[in-house]
N, CA, C and O atoms as a printed pandas DataFrame, in Angstrom:
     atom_number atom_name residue_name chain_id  residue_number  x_coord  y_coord  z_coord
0              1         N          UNK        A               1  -70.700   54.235   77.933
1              2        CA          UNK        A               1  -69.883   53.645   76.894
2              3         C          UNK        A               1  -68.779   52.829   77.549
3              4         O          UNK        A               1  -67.830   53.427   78.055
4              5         N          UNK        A               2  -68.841   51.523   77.571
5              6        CA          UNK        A               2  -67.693   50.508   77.952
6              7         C          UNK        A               2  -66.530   50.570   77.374
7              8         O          UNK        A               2  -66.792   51.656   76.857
8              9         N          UNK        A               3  -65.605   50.385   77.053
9             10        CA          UNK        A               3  -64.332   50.619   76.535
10            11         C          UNK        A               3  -63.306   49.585   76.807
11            12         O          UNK        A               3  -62.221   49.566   76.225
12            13         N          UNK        A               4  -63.668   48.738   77.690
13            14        CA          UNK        A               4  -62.915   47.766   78.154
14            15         C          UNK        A               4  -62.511   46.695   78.032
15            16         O          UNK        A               4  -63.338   45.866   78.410
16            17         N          UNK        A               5  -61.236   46.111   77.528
17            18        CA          UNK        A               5  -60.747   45.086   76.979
18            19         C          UNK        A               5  -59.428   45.135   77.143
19            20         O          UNK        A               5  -58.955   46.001   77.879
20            21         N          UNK        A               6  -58.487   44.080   76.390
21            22        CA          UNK        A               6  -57.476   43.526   76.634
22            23         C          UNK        A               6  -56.899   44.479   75.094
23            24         O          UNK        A               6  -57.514   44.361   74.034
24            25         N          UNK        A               7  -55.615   45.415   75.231
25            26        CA          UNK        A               7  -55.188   45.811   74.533
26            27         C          UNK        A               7  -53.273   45.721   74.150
27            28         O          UNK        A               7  -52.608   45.417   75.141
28            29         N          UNK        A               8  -52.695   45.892   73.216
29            30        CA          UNK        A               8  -51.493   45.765   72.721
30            31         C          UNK        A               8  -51.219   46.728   73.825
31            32         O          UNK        A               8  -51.923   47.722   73.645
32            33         N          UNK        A               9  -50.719   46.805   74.551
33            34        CA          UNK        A               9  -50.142   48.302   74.779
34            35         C          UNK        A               9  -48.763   47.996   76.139
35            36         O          UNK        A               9  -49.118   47.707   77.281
36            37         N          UNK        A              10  -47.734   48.080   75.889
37            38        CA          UNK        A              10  -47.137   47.962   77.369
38            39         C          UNK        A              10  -47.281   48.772   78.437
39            40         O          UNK        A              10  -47.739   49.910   78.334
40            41         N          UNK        A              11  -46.918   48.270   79.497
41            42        CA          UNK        A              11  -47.261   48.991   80.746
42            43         C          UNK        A              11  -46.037   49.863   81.096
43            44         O          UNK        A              11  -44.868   49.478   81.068
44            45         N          UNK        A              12  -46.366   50.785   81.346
45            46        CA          UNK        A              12  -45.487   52.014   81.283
46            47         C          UNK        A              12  -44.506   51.745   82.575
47            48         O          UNK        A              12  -43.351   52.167   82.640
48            49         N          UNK        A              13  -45.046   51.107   83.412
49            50        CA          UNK        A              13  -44.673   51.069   84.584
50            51         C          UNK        A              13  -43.591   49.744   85.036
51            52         O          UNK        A              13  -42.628   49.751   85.803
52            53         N          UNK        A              14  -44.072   48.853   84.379
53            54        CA          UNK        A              14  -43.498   47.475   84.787
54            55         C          UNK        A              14  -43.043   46.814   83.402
55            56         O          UNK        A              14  -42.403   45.767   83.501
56            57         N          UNK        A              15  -43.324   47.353   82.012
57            58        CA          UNK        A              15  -42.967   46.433   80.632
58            59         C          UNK        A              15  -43.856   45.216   80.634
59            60         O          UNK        A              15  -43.746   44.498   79.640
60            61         N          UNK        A              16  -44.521   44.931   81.354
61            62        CA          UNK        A              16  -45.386   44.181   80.745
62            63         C          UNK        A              16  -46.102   44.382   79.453
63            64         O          UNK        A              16  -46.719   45.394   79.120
64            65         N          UNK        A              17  -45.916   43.120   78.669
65            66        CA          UNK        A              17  -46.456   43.454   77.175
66            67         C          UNK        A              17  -47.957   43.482   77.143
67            68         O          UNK        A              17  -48.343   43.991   76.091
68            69         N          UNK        A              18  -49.038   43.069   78.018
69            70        CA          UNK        A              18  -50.343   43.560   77.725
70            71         C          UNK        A              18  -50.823   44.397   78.455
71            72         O          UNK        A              18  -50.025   44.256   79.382
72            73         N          UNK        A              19  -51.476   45.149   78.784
73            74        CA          UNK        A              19  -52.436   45.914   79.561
74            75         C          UNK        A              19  -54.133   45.932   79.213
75            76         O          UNK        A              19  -54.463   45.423   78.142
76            77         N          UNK        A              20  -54.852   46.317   79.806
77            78        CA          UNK        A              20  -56.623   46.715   79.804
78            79         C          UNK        A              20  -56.544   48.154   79.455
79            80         O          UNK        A              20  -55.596   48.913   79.251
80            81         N          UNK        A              21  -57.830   48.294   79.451
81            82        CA          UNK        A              21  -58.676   49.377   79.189
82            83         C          UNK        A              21  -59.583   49.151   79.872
83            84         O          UNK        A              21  -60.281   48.269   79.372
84            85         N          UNK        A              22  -60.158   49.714   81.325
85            86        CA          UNK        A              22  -60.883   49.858   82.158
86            87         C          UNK        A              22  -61.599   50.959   82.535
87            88         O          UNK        A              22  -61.046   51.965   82.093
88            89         N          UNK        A              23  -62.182   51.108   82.902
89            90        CA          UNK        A              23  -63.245   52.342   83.328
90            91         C          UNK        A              23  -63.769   52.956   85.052
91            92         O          UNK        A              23  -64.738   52.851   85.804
92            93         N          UNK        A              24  -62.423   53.616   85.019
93            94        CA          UNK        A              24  -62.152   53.994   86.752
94            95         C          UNK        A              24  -62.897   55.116   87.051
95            96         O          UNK        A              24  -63.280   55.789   86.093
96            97         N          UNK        A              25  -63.192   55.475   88.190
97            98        CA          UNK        A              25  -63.172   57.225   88.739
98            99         C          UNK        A              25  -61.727   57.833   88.814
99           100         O          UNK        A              25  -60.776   57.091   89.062
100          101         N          UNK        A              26  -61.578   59.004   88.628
101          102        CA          UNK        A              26  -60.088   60.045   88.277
102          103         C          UNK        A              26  -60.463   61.271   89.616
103          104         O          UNK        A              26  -61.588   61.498   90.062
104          105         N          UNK        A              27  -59.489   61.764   89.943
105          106        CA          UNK        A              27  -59.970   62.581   90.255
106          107         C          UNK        A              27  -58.922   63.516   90.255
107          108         O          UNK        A              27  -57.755   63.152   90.404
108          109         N          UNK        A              28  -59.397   65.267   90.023
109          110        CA          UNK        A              28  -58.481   66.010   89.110
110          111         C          UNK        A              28  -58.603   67.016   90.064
111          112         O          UNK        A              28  -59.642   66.996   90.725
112          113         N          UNK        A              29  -57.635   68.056   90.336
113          114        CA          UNK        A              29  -57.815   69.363   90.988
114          115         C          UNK        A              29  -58.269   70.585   90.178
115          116         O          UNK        A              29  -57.986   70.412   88.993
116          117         N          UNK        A              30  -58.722   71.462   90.348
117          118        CA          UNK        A              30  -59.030   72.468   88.711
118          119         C          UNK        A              30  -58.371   73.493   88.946
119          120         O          UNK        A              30  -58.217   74.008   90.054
120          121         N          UNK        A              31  -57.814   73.963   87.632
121          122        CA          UNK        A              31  -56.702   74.617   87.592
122          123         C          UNK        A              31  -56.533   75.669   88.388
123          124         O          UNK        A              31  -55.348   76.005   88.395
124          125         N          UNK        A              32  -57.157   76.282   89.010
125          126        CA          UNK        A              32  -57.100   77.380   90.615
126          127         C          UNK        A              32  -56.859   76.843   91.401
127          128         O          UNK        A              32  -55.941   77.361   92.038
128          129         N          UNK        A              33  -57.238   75.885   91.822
129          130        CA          UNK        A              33  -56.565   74.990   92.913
130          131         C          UNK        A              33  -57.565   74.502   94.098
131          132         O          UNK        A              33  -57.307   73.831   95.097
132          133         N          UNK        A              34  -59.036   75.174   93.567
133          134        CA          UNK        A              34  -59.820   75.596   94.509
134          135         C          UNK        A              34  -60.919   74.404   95.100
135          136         O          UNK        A              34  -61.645   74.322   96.091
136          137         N          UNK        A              35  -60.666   73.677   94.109
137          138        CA          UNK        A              35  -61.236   71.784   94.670
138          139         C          UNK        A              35  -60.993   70.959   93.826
139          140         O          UNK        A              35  -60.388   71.352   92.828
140          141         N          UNK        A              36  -61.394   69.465   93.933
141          142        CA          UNK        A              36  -60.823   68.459   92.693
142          143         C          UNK        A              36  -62.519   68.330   92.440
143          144         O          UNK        A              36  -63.525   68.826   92.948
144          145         N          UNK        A              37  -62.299   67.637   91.657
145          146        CA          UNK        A              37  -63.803   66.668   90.558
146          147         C          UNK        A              37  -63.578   65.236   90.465
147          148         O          UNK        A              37  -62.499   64.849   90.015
148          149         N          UNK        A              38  -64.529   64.338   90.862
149          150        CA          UNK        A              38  -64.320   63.036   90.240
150          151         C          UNK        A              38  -64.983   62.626   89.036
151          152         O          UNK        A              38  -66.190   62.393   88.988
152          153         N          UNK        A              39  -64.151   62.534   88.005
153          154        CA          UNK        A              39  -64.513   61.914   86.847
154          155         C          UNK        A              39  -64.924   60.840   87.021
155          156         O          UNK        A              39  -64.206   60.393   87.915
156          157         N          UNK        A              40  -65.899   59.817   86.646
157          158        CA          UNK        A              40  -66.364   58.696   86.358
158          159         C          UNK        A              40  -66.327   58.166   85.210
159          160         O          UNK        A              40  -66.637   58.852   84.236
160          161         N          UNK        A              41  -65.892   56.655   85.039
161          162        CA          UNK        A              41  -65.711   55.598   84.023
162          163         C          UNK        A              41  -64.811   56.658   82.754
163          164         O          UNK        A              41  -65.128   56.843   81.579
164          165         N          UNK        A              42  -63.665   57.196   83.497
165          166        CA          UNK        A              42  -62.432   57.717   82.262
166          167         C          UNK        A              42  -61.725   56.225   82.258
167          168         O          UNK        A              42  -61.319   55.594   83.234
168          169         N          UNK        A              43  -61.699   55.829   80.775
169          170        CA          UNK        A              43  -61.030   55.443   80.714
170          171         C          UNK        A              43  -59.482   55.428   80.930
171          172         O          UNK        A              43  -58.799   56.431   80.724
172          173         N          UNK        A              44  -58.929   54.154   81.387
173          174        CA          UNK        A              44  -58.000   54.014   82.312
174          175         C          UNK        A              44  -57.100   52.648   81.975
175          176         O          UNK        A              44  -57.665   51.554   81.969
176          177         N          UNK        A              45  -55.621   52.767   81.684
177          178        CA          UNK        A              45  -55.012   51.490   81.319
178          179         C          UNK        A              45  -54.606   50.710   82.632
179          180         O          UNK        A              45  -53.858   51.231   83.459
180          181         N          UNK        A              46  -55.018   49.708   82.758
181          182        CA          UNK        A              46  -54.858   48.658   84.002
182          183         C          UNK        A              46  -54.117   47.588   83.214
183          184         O          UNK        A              46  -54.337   47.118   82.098
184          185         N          UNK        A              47  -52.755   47.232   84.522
185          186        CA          UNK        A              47  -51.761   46.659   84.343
186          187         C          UNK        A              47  -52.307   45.124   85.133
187          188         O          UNK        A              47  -52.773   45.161   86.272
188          189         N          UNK        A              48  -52.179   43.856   84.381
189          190        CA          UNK        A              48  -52.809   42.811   85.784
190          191         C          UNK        A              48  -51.635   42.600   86.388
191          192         O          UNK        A              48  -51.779   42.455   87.602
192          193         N          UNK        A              49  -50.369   42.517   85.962
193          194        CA          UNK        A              49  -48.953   42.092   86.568
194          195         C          UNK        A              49  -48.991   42.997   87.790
195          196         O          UNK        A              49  -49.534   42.595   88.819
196          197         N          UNK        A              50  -48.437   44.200   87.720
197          198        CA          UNK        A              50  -48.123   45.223   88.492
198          199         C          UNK        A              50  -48.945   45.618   89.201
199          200         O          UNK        A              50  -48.492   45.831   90.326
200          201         N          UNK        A              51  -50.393   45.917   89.053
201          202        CA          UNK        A              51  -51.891   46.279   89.042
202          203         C          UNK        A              51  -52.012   47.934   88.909
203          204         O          UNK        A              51  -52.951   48.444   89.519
204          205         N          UNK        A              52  -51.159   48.775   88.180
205          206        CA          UNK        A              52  -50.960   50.176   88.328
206          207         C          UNK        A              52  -52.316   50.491   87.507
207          208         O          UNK        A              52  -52.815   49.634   86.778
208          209         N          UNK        A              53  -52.750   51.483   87.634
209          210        CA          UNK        A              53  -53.524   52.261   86.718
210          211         C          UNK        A              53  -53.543   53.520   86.519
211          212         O          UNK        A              53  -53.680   54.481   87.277
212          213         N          UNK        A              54  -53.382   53.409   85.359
213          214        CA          UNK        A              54  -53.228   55.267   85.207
214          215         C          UNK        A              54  -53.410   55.227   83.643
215          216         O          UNK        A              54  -53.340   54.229   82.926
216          217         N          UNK        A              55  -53.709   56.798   83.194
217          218        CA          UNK        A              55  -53.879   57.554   82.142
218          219         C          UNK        A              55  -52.857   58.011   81.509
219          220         O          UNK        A              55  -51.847   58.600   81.894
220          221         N          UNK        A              56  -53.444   57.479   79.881
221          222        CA          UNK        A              56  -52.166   58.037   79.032
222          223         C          UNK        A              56  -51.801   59.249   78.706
223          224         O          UNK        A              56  -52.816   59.941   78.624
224          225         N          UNK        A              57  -50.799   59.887   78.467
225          226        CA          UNK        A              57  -50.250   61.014   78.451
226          227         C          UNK        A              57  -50.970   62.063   77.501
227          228         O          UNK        A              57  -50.850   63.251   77.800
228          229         N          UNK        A              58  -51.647   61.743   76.473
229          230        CA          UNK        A              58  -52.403   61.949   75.696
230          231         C          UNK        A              58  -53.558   62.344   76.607
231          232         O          UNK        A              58  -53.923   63.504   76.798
232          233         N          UNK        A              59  -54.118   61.200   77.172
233          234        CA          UNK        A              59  -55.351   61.449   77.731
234          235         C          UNK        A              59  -55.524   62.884   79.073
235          236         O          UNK        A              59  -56.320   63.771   79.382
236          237         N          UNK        A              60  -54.353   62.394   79.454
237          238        CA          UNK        A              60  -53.689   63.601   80.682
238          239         C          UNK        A              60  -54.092   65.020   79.735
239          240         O          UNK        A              60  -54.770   65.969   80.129
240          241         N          UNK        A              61  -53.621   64.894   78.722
241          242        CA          UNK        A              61  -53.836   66.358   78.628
242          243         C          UNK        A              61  -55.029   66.701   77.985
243          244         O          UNK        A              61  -55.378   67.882   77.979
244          245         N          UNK        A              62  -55.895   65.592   77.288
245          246        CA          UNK        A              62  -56.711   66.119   76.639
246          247         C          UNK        A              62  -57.664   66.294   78.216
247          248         O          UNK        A              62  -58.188   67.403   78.109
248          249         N          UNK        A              63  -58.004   65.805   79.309
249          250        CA          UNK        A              63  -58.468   66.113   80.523
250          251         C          UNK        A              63  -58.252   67.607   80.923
251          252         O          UNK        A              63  -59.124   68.475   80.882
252          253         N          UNK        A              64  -56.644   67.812   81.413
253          254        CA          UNK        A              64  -56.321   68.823   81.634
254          255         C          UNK        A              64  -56.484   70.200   80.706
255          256         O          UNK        A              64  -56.215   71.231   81.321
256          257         N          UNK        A              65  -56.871   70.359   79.368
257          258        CA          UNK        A              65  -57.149   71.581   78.376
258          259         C          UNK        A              65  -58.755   71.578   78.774
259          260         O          UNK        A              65  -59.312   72.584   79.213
260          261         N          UNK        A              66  -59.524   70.129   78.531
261          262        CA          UNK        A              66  -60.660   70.852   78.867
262          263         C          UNK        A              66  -61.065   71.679   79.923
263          264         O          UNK        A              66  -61.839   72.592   79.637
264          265         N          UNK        A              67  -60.630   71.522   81.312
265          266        CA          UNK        A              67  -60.507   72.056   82.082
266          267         C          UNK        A              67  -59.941   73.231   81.802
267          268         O          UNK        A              67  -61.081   73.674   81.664
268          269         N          UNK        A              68  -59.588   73.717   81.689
269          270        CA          UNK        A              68  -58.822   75.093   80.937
270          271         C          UNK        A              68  -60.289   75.263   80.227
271          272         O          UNK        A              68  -61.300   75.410   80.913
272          273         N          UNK        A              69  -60.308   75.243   79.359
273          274        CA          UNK        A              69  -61.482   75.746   78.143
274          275         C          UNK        A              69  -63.004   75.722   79.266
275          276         O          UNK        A              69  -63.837   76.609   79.077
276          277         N          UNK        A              70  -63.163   75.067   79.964
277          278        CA          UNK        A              70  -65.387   75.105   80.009
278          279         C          UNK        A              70  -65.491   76.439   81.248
279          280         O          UNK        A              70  -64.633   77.149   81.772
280          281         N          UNK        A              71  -66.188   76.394   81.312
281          282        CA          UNK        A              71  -67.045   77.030   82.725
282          283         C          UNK        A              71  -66.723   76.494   83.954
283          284         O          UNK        A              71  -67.716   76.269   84.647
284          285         N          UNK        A              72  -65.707   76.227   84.431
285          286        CA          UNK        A              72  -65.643   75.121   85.668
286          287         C          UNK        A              72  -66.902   75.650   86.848
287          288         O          UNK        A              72  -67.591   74.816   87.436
288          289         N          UNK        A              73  -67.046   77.016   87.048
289          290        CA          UNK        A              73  -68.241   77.525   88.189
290          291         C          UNK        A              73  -69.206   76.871   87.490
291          292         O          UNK        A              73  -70.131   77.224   88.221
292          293         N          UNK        A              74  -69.758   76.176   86.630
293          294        CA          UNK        A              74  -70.817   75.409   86.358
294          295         C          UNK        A              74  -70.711   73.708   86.636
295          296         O          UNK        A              74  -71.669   72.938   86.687
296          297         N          UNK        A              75  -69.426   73.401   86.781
297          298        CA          UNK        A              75  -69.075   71.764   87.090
298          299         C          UNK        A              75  -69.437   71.441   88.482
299          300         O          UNK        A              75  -69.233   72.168   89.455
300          301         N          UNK        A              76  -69.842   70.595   88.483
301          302        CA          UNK        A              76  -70.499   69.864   89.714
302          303         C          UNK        A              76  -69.125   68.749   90.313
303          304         O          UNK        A              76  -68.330   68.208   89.544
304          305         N          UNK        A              77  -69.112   68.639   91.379
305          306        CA          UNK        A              77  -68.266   67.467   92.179
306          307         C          UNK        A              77  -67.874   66.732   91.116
307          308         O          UNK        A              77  -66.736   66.793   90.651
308          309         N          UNK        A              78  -68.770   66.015   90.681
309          310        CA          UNK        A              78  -68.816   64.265   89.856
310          311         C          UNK        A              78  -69.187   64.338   89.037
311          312         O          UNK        A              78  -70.367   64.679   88.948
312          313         N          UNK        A              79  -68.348   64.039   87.792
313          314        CA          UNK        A              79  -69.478   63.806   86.340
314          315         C          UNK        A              79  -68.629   62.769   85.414
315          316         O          UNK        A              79  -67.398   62.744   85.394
316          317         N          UNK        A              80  -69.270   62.123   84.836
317          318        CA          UNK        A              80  -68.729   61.174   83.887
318          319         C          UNK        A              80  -68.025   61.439   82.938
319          320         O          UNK        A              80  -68.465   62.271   82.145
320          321         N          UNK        A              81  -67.298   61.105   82.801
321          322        CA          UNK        A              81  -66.191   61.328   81.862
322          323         C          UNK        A              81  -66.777   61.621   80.060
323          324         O          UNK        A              81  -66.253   62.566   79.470
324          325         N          UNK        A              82  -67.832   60.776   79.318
325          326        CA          UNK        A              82  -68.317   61.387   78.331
326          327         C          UNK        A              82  -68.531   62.782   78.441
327          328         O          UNK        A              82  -67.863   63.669   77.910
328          329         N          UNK        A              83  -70.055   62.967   79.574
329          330        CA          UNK        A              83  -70.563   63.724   79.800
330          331         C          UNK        A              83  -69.534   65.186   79.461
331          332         O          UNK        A              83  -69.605   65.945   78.495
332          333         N          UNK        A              84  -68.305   65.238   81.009
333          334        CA          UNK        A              84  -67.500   65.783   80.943
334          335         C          UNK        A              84  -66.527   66.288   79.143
335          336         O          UNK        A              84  -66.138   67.438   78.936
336          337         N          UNK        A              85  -66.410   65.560   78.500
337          338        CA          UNK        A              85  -65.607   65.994   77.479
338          339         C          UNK        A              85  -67.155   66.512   76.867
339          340         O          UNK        A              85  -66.672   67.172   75.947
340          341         N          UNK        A              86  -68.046   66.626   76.763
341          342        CA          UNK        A              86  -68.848   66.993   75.550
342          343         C          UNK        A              86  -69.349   68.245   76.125
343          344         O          UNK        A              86  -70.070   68.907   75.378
344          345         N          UNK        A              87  -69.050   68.843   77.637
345          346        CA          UNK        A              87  -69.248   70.365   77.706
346          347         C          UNK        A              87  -68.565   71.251   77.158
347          348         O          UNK        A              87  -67.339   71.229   77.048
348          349         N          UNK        A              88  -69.374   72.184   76.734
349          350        CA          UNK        A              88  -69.219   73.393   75.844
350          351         C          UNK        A              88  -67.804   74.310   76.462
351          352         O          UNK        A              88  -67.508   74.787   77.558
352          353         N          UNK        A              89  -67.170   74.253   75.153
353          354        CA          UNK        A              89  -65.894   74.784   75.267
354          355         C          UNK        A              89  -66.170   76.703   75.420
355          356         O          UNK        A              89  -67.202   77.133   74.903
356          357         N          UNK        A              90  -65.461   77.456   75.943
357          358        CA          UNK        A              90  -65.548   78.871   75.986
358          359         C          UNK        A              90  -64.377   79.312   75.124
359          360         O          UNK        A              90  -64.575   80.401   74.586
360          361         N          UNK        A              91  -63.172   78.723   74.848
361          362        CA          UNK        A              91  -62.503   78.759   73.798
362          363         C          UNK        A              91  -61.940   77.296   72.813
363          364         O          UNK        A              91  -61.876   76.162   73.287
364          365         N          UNK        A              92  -61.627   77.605   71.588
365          366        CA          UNK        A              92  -61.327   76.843   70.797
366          367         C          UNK        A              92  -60.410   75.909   70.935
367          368         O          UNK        A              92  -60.475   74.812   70.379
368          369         N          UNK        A              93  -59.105   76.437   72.002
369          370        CA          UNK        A              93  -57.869   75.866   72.347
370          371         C          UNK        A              93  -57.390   76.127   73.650
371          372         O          UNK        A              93  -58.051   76.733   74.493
372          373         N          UNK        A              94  -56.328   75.711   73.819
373          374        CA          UNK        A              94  -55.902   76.037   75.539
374          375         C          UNK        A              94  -54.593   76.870   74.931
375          376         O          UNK        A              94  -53.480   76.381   74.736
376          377         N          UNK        A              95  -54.888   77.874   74.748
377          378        CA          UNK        A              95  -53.819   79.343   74.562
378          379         C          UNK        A              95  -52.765   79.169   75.748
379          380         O          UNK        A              95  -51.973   80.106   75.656
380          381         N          UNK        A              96  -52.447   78.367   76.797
381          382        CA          UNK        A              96  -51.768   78.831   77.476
382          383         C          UNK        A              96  -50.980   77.743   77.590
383          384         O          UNK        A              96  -50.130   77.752   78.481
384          385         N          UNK        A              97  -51.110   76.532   76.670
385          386        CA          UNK        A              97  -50.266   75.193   76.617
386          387         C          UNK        A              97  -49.024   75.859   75.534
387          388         O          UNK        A              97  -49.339   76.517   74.543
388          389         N          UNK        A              98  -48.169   75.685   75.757
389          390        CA          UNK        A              98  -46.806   76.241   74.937
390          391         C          UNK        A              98  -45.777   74.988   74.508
391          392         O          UNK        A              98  -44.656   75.278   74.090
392          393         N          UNK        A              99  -46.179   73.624   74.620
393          394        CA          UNK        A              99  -45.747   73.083   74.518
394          395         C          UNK        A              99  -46.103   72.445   72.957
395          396         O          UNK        A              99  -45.476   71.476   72.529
């Protein structure tokens, strides 16, 4: 799934008034600490001024709960970012976000 285009959005980093929507590799540590994963084609806001890229705060966490919620002893190194959000949750919520 492509996702990529020219969107309203400023750049968090520099105020530039446009940014992208691009489709990077991420790569995340899991919550034990015990290795990272590279996500593939997560979407990703790319700045052309500045050239920063990074994930919205939103997205940060909806990444970070799933991780919390699946099976991680079943996650492999690398998986695509769809792929990744559509594994089977072991709980409903991330009970341990208090925010």
């Amino acid at each position: 799934m492509s996702s990529e285009g020219a969107v309203e959005k400023k750049c968090e980093w520099c105020d530039h008034q446009t940014t992208m929507i691009v489709n990077r590799s991420v790569f995340w540590e899991l919550p034990e600490g015990t290795r990272a994963i590279e996500i593939t084609d997560t979407p990703t806001i790319y700045c052309e001024k500045c050239l920063m890229e990074y994930q919205s705060e939103k997205m940060v966490k909806e990444i970070e709960d799933q991780l919390f919620l699946i099976d991680r002893t079943k996650l492999s190194s690398k998986i695509d970012y769809e792929s990744f959000m559509s594994l089977p949750r072991l709980l409903k919520r991330n009970y341990f976000d208090f925010s």
